[in-house]
mmCIF file of N, CA, C and O in Angstrom:
data_model
loop_
_atom_site.group_PDB
_atom_site.id
_atom_site.type_symbol
_atom_site.label_atom_id
_atom_site.label_comp_id
_atom_site.label_asym_id
_atom_site.label_seq_id
_atom_site.Cartn_x
_atom_site.Cartn_y
_atom_site.Cartn_z
ATOM 1 N N UNK A 16 0.854 -1.117 0.008
ATOM 2 C CA UNK A 16 -0.021 0.143 0.004
ATOM 3 C C UNK A 16 0.944 1.229 -0.010
ATOM 4 O O UNK A 16 1.978 1.285 0.537
ATOM 5 N N UNK A 17 0.370 2.380 -0.595
ATOM 6 C CA UNK A 17 1.133 3.579 -0.727
ATOM 7 C C UNK A 17 0.943 4.383 0.536
ATOM 8 O O UNK A 17 0.342 3.994 1.509
ATOM 9 N N UNK A 18 1.450 5.613 0.467
ATOM 10 C CA UNK A 18 1.361 6.554 1.611
ATOM 11 C C UNK A 18 -0.142 6.998 1.721
ATOM 12 O O UNK A 18 -0.908 7.294 0.893
ATOM 13 N N UNK A 19 -0.711 6.919 2.921
ATOM 14 C CA UNK A 19 -1.968 7.323 3.287
ATOM 15 C C UNK A 19 -1.929 8.906 3.437
ATOM 16 O O UNK A 19 -1.060 9.455 3.954
ATOM 17 N N UNK A 20 -3.076 9.535 2.916
ATOM 18 C CA UNK A 20 -3.111 11.025 3.070
ATOM 19 C C UNK A 20 -4.621 11.412 3.103
ATOM 20 O O UNK A 20 -5.502 10.591 2.865
ATOM 21 N N UNK A 21 -4.780 12.616 3.584
ATOM 22 C CA UNK A 21 -6.119 13.172 3.622
ATOM 23 C C UNK A 21 -6.021 14.687 3.108
ATOM 24 O O UNK A 21 -4.993 15.337 3.311
ATOM 25 N N UNK A 22 -7.089 15.127 2.471
ATOM 26 C CA UNK A 22 -7.177 16.518 2.046
ATOM 27 C C UNK A 22 -7.993 17.221 3.109
ATOM 28 O O UNK A 22 -8.969 16.801 3.753
ATOM 29 N N UNK A 23 -7.543 18.541 3.444
ATOM 30 C CA UNK A 23 -8.319 19.372 4.282
ATOM 31 C C UNK A 23 -8.570 20.718 3.650
ATOM 32 O O UNK A 23 -8.013 21.033 2.586
ATOM 33 N N UNK A 24 -9.489 21.426 4.234
ATOM 34 C CA UNK A 24 -9.826 22.757 3.709
ATOM 35 C C UNK A 24 -9.228 23.771 4.743
ATOM 36 O O UNK A 24 -9.548 23.741 5.944
ATOM 37 N N UNK A 25 -8.317 24.642 4.358
ATOM 38 C CA UNK A 25 -7.557 25.570 5.266
ATOM 39 C C UNK A 25 -7.476 26.931 4.509
ATOM 40 O O UNK A 25 -6.942 27.019 3.445
ATOM 41 N N UNK A 26 -8.164 27.943 5.132
ATOM 42 C CA UNK A 26 -8.120 29.192 4.485
ATOM 43 C C UNK A 26 -8.790 29.339 3.130
ATOM 44 O O UNK A 26 -8.257 30.053 2.318
ATOM 45 N N UNK A 27 -9.832 28.432 2.893
ATOM 46 C CA UNK A 27 -10.504 28.386 1.677
ATOM 47 C C UNK A 27 -9.849 27.680 0.511
ATOM 48 O O UNK A 27 -10.242 27.769 -0.555
ATOM 49 N N UNK A 28 -8.787 26.928 0.845
ATOM 50 C CA UNK A 28 -8.030 26.146 -0.097
ATOM 51 C C UNK A 28 -7.791 24.827 0.412
ATOM 52 O O UNK A 28 -7.721 24.538 1.675
ATOM 53 N N UNK A 29 -7.507 23.819 -0.586
ATOM 54 C CA UNK A 29 -7.211 22.499 -0.299
ATOM 55 C C UNK A 29 -5.809 22.307 0.221
ATOM 56 O O UNK A 29 -4.944 22.924 -0.390
ATOM 57 N N UNK A 30 -5.572 21.483 1.183
ATOM 58 C CA UNK A 30 -4.287 21.152 1.613
ATOM 59 C C UNK A 30 -4.265 19.587 1.732
ATOM 60 O O UNK A 30 -5.185 18.945 2.008
ATOM 61 N N UNK A 31 -3.077 19.046 1.619
ATOM 62 C CA UNK A 31 -2.901 17.577 1.615
ATOM 63 C C UNK A 31 -1.899 17.262 2.630
ATOM 64 O O UNK A 31 -0.851 17.906 2.863
ATOM 65 N N UNK A 32 -2.401 16.209 3.528
ATOM 66 C CA UNK A 32 -1.536 15.884 4.693
ATOM 67 C C UNK A 32 -1.226 14.333 4.646
ATOM 68 O O UNK A 32 -2.134 13.480 4.520
ATOM 69 N N UNK A 33 0.128 14.025 4.774
ATOM 70 C CA UNK A 33 0.452 12.665 4.939
ATOM 71 C C UNK A 33 -0.037 12.197 6.265
ATOM 72 O O UNK A 33 0.126 12.858 7.284
ATOM 73 N N UNK A 34 -0.376 10.835 6.282
ATOM 74 C CA UNK A 34 -0.983 10.346 7.613
ATOM 75 C C UNK A 34 -0.189 9.109 7.962
ATOM 76 O O UNK A 34 0.225 8.337 7.103
ATOM 77 N N UNK A 35 -0.126 8.916 9.253
ATOM 78 C CA UNK A 35 0.454 7.649 9.857
ATOM 79 C C UNK A 35 -0.798 7.000 10.431
ATOM 80 O O UNK A 35 -1.529 7.610 11.300
ATOM 81 N N UNK A 36 -1.132 5.807 9.920
ATOM 82 C CA UNK A 36 -2.343 5.096 10.488
ATOM 83 C C UNK A 36 -1.969 4.198 11.620
ATOM 84 O O UNK A 36 -0.907 3.707 11.764
ATOM 85 N N UNK A 37 -3.063 4.083 12.499
ATOM 86 C CA UNK A 37 -2.870 3.220 13.698
ATOM 87 C C UNK A 37 -3.756 2.007 13.593
ATOM 88 O O UNK A 37 -3.732 1.277 12.552
ATOM 89 N N UNK A 38 -4.582 1.765 14.612
ATOM 90 C CA UNK A 38 -5.438 0.638 14.648
ATOM 91 C C UNK A 38 -6.486 0.676 13.584
ATOM 92 O O UNK A 38 -7.001 1.709 13.235
ATOM 93 N N UNK A 39 -6.864 -0.523 13.188
ATOM 94 C CA UNK A 39 -7.915 -0.679 12.199
ATOM 95 C C UNK A 39 -9.050 -1.669 12.650
ATOM 96 O O UNK A 39 -8.625 -2.680 13.136
ATOM 97 N N UNK A 40 -10.296 -1.305 12.559
ATOM 98 C CA UNK A 40 -11.424 -2.184 12.943
ATOM 99 C C UNK A 40 -11.895 -2.812 11.687
ATOM 100 O O UNK A 40 -12.555 -2.086 10.794
ATOM 101 N N UNK A 41 -11.578 -4.104 11.484
ATOM 102 C CA UNK A 41 -11.878 -4.804 10.139
ATOM 103 C C UNK A 41 -13.384 -4.793 9.937
ATOM 104 O O UNK A 41 -13.832 -4.647 8.871
ATOM 105 N N UNK A 42 -14.166 -4.951 11.011
ATOM 106 C CA UNK A 42 -15.673 -5.086 10.979
ATOM 107 C C UNK A 42 -16.212 -3.774 10.339
ATOM 108 O O UNK A 42 -17.091 -3.814 9.485
ATOM 109 N N UNK A 43 -15.826 -2.680 10.893
ATOM 110 C CA UNK A 43 -16.401 -1.415 10.486
ATOM 111 C C UNK A 43 -15.665 -0.679 9.381
ATOM 112 O O UNK A 43 -16.120 0.148 8.736
ATOM 113 N N UNK A 44 -14.371 -1.001 9.284
ATOM 114 C CA UNK A 44 -13.468 -0.443 8.249
ATOM 115 C C UNK A 44 -13.007 0.878 8.690
ATOM 116 O O UNK A 44 -12.287 1.634 7.954
ATOM 117 N N UNK A 45 -13.174 1.244 9.938
ATOM 118 C CA UNK A 45 -12.671 2.473 10.595
ATOM 119 C C UNK A 45 -11.201 2.300 10.750
ATOM 120 O O UNK A 45 -10.690 1.248 11.206
ATOM 121 N N UNK A 46 -10.397 3.379 10.550
ATOM 122 C CA UNK A 46 -8.909 3.333 10.757
ATOM 123 C C UNK A 46 -8.586 4.575 11.761
ATOM 124 O O UNK A 46 -8.993 5.693 11.427
ATOM 125 N N UNK A 47 -7.668 4.352 12.608
ATOM 126 C CA UNK A 47 -7.153 5.397 13.471
ATOM 127 C C UNK A 47 -6.144 6.191 12.846
ATOM 128 O O UNK A 47 -5.272 5.724 12.100
ATOM 129 N N UNK A 48 -6.244 7.528 12.840
ATOM 130 C CA UNK A 48 -5.176 8.418 12.259
ATOM 131 C C UNK A 48 -4.246 8.717 13.463
ATOM 132 O O UNK A 48 -4.663 9.506 14.435
ATOM 133 N N UNK A 49 -3.042 8.126 13.441
ATOM 134 C CA UNK A 49 -2.156 8.339 14.546
ATOM 135 C C UNK A 49 -1.473 9.639 14.562
ATOM 136 O O UNK A 49 -1.026 10.220 15.539
ATOM 137 N N UNK A 50 -1.096 9.992 13.214
ATOM 138 C CA UNK A 50 -0.347 11.344 13.106
ATOM 139 C C UNK A 50 -0.803 11.901 11.780
ATOM 140 O O UNK A 50 -1.119 11.147 10.812
ATOM 141 N N UNK A 51 -0.697 13.236 11.667
ATOM 142 C CA UNK A 51 -0.899 13.978 10.347
ATOM 143 C C UNK A 51 -2.016 14.855 10.382
ATOM 144 O O UNK A 51 -2.042 15.694 9.467
ATOM 145 N N UNK A 52 -3.025 14.763 11.273
ATOM 146 C CA UNK A 52 -4.165 15.662 11.421
ATOM 147 C C UNK A 52 -4.246 16.186 12.781
ATOM 148 O O UNK A 52 -3.875 15.459 13.813
ATOM 149 N N UNK A 53 -4.737 17.382 12.986
ATOM 150 C CA UNK A 53 -5.006 17.961 14.295
ATOM 151 C C UNK A 53 -6.564 18.024 14.541
ATOM 152 O O UNK A 53 -7.282 18.063 13.563
ATOM 153 N N UNK A 54 -6.930 17.877 15.789
ATOM 154 C CA UNK A 54 -8.346 18.086 16.090
ATOM 155 C C UNK A 54 -8.999 19.281 15.514
ATOM 156 O O UNK A 54 -8.279 20.310 15.489
ATOM 157 N N UNK A 55 -10.226 19.247 14.977
ATOM 158 C CA UNK A 55 -10.887 20.341 14.488
ATOM 159 C C UNK A 55 -10.579 20.647 12.932
ATOM 160 O O UNK A 55 -11.227 21.675 12.502
ATOM 161 N N UNK A 56 -9.715 19.900 12.463
ATOM 162 C CA UNK A 56 -9.495 20.185 10.917
ATOM 163 C C UNK A 56 -10.581 19.839 10.155
ATOM 164 O O UNK A 56 -11.271 18.881 10.354
ATOM 165 N N UNK A 57 -10.963 20.683 9.132
ATOM 166 C CA UNK A 57 -11.985 20.322 8.213
ATOM 167 C C UNK A 57 -11.523 19.347 7.095
ATOM 168 O O UNK A 57 -10.820 19.730 6.298
ATOM 169 N N UNK A 58 -11.947 18.055 7.211
ATOM 170 C CA UNK A 58 -11.264 16.998 6.382
ATOM 171 C C UNK A 58 -12.325 16.712 5.222
ATOM 172 O O UNK A 58 -13.510 16.644 5.510
ATOM 173 N N UNK A 59 -11.879 16.640 4.034
ATOM 174 C CA UNK A 59 -12.646 16.142 2.863
ATOM 175 C C UNK A 59 -13.075 14.719 3.145
ATOM 176 O O UNK A 59 -12.222 13.857 3.224
ATOM 177 N N UNK A 60 -14.422 14.429 3.183
ATOM 178 C CA UNK A 60 -14.911 13.157 3.705
ATOM 179 C C UNK A 60 -15.240 12.169 2.548
ATOM 180 O O UNK A 60 -15.442 10.988 2.739
ATOM 181 N N UNK A 61 -15.211 12.606 1.369
ATOM 182 C CA UNK A 61 -15.692 11.702 0.288
ATOM 183 C C UNK A 61 -14.439 11.556 -0.691
ATOM 184 O O UNK A 61 -13.583 12.467 -0.798
ATOM 185 N N UNK A 62 -14.352 10.462 -1.321
ATOM 186 C CA UNK A 62 -13.264 10.164 -2.243
ATOM 187 C C UNK A 62 -13.597 10.894 -3.586
ATOM 188 O O UNK A 62 -14.693 10.597 -4.170
ATOM 189 N N UNK A 63 -12.671 11.708 -3.971
ATOM 190 C CA UNK A 63 -12.822 12.454 -5.237
ATOM 191 C C UNK A 63 -11.580 12.484 -6.031
ATOM 192 O O UNK A 63 -10.541 12.590 -5.533
ATOM 193 N N UNK A 64 -11.673 12.369 -7.363
ATOM 194 C CA UNK A 64 -10.541 12.300 -8.231
ATOM 195 C C UNK A 64 -10.229 13.792 -8.577
ATOM 196 O O UNK A 64 -11.139 14.583 -8.715
ATOM 197 N N UNK A 65 -9.061 14.195 -8.823
ATOM 198 C CA UNK A 65 -8.740 15.477 -9.338
ATOM 199 C C UNK A 65 -8.620 16.620 -8.309
ATOM 200 O O UNK A 65 -8.380 17.816 -8.783
ATOM 201 N N UNK A 66 -8.472 16.247 -7.077
ATOM 202 C CA UNK A 66 -8.241 17.257 -6.047
ATOM 203 C C UNK A 66 -6.858 17.772 -6.079
ATOM 204 O O UNK A 66 -5.956 16.990 -6.369
ATOM 205 N N UNK A 67 -6.646 19.013 -6.055
ATOM 206 C CA UNK A 67 -5.324 19.620 -6.188
ATOM 207 C C UNK A 67 -5.007 20.586 -5.003
ATOM 208 O O UNK A 67 -5.850 21.392 -4.706
ATOM 209 N N UNK A 68 -3.782 20.487 -4.450
ATOM 210 C CA UNK A 68 -3.302 21.339 -3.440
ATOM 211 C C UNK A 68 -3.486 22.740 -3.804
ATOM 212 O O UNK A 68 -3.045 23.112 -5.018
ATOM 213 N N UNK A 69 -4.115 23.572 -3.125
ATOM 214 C CA UNK A 69 -4.149 25.071 -3.333
ATOM 215 C C UNK A 69 -5.448 25.467 -4.090
ATOM 216 O O UNK A 69 -5.730 26.644 -4.239
ATOM 217 N N UNK A 70 -6.175 24.475 -4.466
ATOM 218 C CA UNK A 70 -7.446 24.734 -5.262
ATOM 219 C C UNK A 70 -8.411 25.370 -4.305
ATOM 220 O O UNK A 70 -8.529 25.022 -3.206
ATOM 221 N N UNK A 71 -9.261 26.200 -4.741
ATOM 222 C CA UNK A 71 -10.246 26.917 -3.881
ATOM 223 C C UNK A 71 -11.214 25.757 -3.400
ATOM 224 O O UNK A 71 -11.606 24.920 -4.075
ATOM 225 N N UNK A 72 -11.721 25.946 -2.171
ATOM 226 C CA UNK A 72 -12.593 24.906 -1.547
ATOM 227 C C UNK A 72 -13.574 25.804 -0.565
ATOM 228 O O UNK A 72 -13.209 26.728 0.038
ATOM 229 N N UNK A 73 -14.878 25.295 -0.542
ATOM 230 C CA UNK A 73 -15.849 25.931 0.405
ATOM 231 C C UNK A 73 -16.427 24.877 1.282
ATOM 232 O O UNK A 73 -16.768 23.775 0.837
ATOM 233 N N UNK A 74 -16.463 25.274 2.596
ATOM 234 C CA UNK A 74 -17.100 24.377 3.547
ATOM 235 C C UNK A 74 -18.535 24.443 3.495
ATOM 236 O O UNK A 74 -19.061 25.524 3.391
ATOM 237 N N UNK A 75 -19.223 23.261 3.548
ATOM 238 C CA UNK A 75 -20.799 23.257 3.711
ATOM 239 C C UNK A 75 -21.094 22.521 4.901
ATOM 240 O O UNK A 75 -20.368 21.636 5.179
ATOM 241 N N UNK A 76 -22.213 22.939 5.494
ATOM 242 C CA UNK A 76 -22.742 22.116 6.548
ATOM 243 C C UNK A 76 -23.120 20.793 6.019
ATOM 244 O O UNK A 76 -23.902 20.723 4.957
ATOM 245 N N UNK A 77 -22.796 19.725 6.655
ATOM 246 C CA UNK A 77 -23.112 18.406 6.153
ATOM 247 C C UNK A 77 -24.610 18.180 5.930
ATOM 248 O O UNK A 77 -24.973 17.446 4.986
ATOM 249 N N UNK A 78 -25.418 18.599 6.867
ATOM 250 C CA UNK A 78 -26.795 18.322 6.783
ATOM 251 C C UNK A 78 -27.486 19.162 5.680
ATOM 252 O O UNK A 78 -28.318 18.613 4.907
ATOM 253 N N UNK A 79 -26.949 20.283 5.418
ATOM 254 C CA UNK A 79 -27.492 21.146 4.351
ATOM 255 C C UNK A 79 -27.109 20.513 2.984
ATOM 256 O O UNK A 79 -27.992 20.281 2.064
ATOM 257 N N UNK A 80 -25.834 19.991 2.908
ATOM 258 C CA UNK A 80 -25.332 19.361 1.676
ATOM 259 C C UNK A 80 -26.216 18.150 1.326
ATOM 260 O O UNK A 80 -26.498 17.801 0.323
ATOM 261 N N UNK A 81 -26.445 17.320 2.365
ATOM 262 C CA UNK A 81 -27.203 16.016 2.300
ATOM 263 C C UNK A 81 -28.563 16.398 1.761
ATOM 264 O O UNK A 81 -29.182 15.631 0.852
ATOM 265 N N UNK A 82 -29.308 17.369 2.306
ATOM 266 C CA UNK A 82 -30.688 17.739 1.915
ATOM 267 C C UNK A 82 -30.695 18.210 0.511
ATOM 268 O O UNK A 82 -31.477 17.857 -0.344
ATOM 269 N N UNK A 83 -29.653 18.988 0.079
ATOM 270 C CA UNK A 83 -29.543 19.484 -1.349
ATOM 271 C C UNK A 83 -29.329 18.347 -2.237
ATOM 272 O O UNK A 83 -29.919 18.291 -3.407
ATOM 273 N N UNK A 84 -28.551 17.349 -1.858
ATOM 274 C CA UNK A 84 -28.300 16.144 -2.756
ATOM 275 C C UNK A 84 -29.473 15.227 -2.987
ATOM 276 O O UNK A 84 -29.648 14.611 -3.995
ATOM 277 N N UNK A 85 -30.313 15.251 -1.858
ATOM 278 C CA UNK A 85 -31.555 14.383 -2.063
ATOM 279 C C UNK A 85 -32.790 15.172 -2.494
ATOM 280 O O UNK A 85 -33.866 14.566 -2.740
ATOM 281 N N UNK A 86 -32.674 16.450 -2.757
ATOM 282 C CA UNK A 86 -33.839 17.247 -3.167
ATOM 283 C C UNK A 86 -34.339 16.836 -4.596
ATOM 284 O O UNK A 86 -33.457 16.545 -5.430
ATOM 285 N N UNK A 87 -35.582 16.893 -4.929
ATOM 286 C CA UNK A 87 -36.036 16.524 -6.343
ATOM 287 C C UNK A 87 -35.555 17.649 -7.170
ATOM 288 O O UNK A 87 -35.447 18.769 -6.935
ATOM 289 N N UNK A 88 -35.298 17.238 -8.403
ATOM 290 C CA UNK A 88 -34.847 18.140 -9.458
ATOM 291 C C UNK A 88 -36.038 18.583 -10.330
ATOM 292 O O UNK A 88 -36.898 17.912 -10.648
#
């Protein structure tokens, strides 16, 4: 496996952080992030292709985004 990383939103732009992973719960698929992120960081939670460090990013409230995604068109 390659280097684990996460994208965060900092100052309205994307940043990329190398991660050191810890314990993994095989049943749930959850993994502990042992190093690389600080508490309170805004982490991009969905897998997306084409993210680039420094690209503009806007934070959305997760409940508002979920309602918008499920609204009829």
